Protein backbone atom coordinates (compact mmCIF):
# COMPACT_ATOMS: atom_id res chain seq x y z
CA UNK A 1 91.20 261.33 4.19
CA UNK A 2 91.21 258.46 6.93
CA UNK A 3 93.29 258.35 9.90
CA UNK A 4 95.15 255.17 8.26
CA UNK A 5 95.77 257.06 4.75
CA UNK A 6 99.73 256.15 3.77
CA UNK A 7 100.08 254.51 7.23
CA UNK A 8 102.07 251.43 7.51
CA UNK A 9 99.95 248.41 8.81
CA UNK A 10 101.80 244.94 10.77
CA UNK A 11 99.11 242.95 11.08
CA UNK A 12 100.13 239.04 13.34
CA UNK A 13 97.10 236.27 12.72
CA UNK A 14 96.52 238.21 9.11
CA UNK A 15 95.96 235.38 6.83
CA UNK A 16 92.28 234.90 8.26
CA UNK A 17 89.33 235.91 10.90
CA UNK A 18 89.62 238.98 12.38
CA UNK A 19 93.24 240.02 11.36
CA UNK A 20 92.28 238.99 7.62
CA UNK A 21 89.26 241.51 8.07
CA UNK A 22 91.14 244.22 9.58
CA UNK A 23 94.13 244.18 7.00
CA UNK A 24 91.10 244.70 4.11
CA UNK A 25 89.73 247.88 6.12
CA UNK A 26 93.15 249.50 7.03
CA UNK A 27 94.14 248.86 3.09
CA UNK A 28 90.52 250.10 1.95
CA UNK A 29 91.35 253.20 4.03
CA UNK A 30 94.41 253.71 2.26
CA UNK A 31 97.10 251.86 4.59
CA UNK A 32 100.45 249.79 3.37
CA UNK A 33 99.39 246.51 4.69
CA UNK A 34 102.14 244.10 5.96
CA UNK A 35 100.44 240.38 6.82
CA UNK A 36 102.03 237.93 8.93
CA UNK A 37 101.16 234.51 9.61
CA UNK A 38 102.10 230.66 9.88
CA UNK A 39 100.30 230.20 7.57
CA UNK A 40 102.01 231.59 4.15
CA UNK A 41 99.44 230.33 1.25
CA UNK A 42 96.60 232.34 2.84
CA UNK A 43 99.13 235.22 4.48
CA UNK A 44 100.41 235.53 0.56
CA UNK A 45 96.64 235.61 -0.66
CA UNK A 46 95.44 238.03 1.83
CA UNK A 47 98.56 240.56 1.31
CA UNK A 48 98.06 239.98 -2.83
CA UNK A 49 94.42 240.77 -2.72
CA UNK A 50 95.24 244.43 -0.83
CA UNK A 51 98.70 245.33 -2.97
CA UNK A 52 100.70 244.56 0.21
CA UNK A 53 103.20 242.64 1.76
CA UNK A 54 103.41 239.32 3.61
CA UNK A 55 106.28 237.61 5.75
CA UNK A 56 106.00 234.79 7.66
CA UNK A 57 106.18 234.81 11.52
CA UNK A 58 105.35 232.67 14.12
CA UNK A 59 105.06 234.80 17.02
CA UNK A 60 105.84 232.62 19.52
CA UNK A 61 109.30 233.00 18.37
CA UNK A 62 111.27 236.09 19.59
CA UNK A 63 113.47 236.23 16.47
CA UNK A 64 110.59 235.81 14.39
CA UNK A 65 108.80 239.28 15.68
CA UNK A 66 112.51 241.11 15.03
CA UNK A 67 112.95 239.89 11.71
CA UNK A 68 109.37 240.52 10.71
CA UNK A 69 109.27 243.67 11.97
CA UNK A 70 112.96 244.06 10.07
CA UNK A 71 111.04 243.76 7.04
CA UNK A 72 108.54 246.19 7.47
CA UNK A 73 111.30 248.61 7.83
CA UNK A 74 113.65 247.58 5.15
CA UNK A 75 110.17 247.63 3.08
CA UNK A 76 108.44 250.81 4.29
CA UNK A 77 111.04 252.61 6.22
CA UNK A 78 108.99 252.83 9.23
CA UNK A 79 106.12 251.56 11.05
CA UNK A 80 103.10 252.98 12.70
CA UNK A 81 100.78 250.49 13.97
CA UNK A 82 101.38 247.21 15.02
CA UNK A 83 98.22 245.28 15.52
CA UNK A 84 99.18 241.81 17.22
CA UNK A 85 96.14 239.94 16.85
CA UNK A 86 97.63 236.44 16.38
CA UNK A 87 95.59 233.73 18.63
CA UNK A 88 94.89 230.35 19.23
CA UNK A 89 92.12 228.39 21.39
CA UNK A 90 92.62 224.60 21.73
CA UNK A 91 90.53 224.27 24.53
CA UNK A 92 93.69 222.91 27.04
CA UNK A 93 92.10 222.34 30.88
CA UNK A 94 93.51 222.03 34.05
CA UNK A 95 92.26 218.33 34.75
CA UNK A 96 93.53 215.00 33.77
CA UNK A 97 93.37 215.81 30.08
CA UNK A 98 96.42 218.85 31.00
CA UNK A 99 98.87 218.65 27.92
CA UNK A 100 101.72 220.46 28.86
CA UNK A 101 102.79 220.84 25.30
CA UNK A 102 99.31 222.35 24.55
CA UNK A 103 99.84 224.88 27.35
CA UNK A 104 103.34 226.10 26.15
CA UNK A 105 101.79 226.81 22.64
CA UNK A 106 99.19 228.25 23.38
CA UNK A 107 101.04 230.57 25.81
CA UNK A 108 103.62 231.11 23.69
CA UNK A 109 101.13 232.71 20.83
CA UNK A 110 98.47 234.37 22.55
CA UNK A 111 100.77 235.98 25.49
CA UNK A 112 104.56 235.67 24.72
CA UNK A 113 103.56 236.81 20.90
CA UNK A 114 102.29 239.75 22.07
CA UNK A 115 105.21 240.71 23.96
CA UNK A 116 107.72 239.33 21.44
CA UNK A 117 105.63 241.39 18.69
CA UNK A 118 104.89 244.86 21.22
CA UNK A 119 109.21 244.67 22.01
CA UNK A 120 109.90 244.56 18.68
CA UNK A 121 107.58 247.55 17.19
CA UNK A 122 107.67 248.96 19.62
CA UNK A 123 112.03 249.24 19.69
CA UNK A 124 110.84 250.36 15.71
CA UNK A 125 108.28 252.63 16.63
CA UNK A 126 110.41 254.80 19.01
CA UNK A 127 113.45 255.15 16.54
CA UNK A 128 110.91 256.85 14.04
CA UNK A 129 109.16 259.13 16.79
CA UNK A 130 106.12 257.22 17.57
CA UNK A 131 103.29 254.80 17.15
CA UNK A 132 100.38 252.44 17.86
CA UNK A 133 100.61 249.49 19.03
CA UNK A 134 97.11 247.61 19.29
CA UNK A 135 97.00 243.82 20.69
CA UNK A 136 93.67 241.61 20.16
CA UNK A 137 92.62 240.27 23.50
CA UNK A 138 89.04 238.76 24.13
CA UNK A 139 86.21 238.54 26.36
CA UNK A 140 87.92 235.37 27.89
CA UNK A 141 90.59 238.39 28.84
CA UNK A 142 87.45 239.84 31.37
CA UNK A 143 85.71 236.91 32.21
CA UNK A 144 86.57 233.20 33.57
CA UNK A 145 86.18 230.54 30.39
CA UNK A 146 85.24 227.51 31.59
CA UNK A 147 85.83 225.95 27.76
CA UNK A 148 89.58 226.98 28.00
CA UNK A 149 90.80 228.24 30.72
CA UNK A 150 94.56 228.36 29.58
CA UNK A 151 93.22 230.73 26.72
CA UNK A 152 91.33 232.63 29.27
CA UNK A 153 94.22 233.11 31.56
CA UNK A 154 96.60 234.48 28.85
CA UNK A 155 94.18 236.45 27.34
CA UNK A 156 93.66 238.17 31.23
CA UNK A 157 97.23 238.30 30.28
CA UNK A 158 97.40 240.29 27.14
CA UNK A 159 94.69 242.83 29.26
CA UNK A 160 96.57 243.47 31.95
């Protein structure tokens, strides 16, 4: 038996990448598998291919972290990992090319998702006695990036 047998998965950034690979090794290991994503064709494929469940949530939005995390309980009746691995790099600089709207986005994903998505299992997670909460960071987290430093600085973000 694996440490994820009958464990219920939330999986942010699940349609593809790394959360896409995850949510197929959690489910292999015997986990119920709840994908989220923007993206809802490949969120819906992903969740089909491993018997489990998708709803749509854009972390950047508060509400959008209760109310998927409202589903995994109305679904499952609990939760016990949360893994918020939603991300995006757009490669926003500091320099005359700064794009304010760039910067919110991307803050409001990789950083504010993570909190958004850890207040909201965890709020779950204690009303059922416990769980894991597990948020993708980076090496840009450790490390200056040059390439993106907006990225890099809330990815220091979602280390600290």
């Amino acid at each position: 038996m694996s440490g994820f047998q009958d464990k219920v998965v939330w999986i942010t950034g699940g349609a593809q990448g790394f959360g896409a690979g995850v949510a197929r090794r959690v489910a292999a290991d015997g986990a119920k598998v709840v994908v989220s994503d923007v993206n809802a064709d490949a969120g819906q494929a992903i969740a089909a291919e491993l018997d489990g469940d998708f709803v749509a949530c854009d972390v950047s939005k508060y509400e959008d972290n209760e109310a998927a995390v409202k589903f995994v309980l109305d679904t499952h009746g609990r939760l016990d990992i949360a893994f918020l691995n939603a991300g995006i790099a757009i490669g926003t600089r500091v320099d005359e090319t700064f794009d304010v709207g760039e910067y919110r986005r991307a803050m409001g994903v990789n950083l504010d998702g993570v909190v958004f998505g850890a207040h909201a299992a965890f709020t779950a997670m204690s009303a059922g006695g416990g769980g894991d909460i597990v948020a993708t960071a980076s090496l840009a987290g450790l490390t200056g990036t040059a390439f993106d430093p907006i990225y890099g600085a809330n990815k220091h973000g979602v280390v600290g």
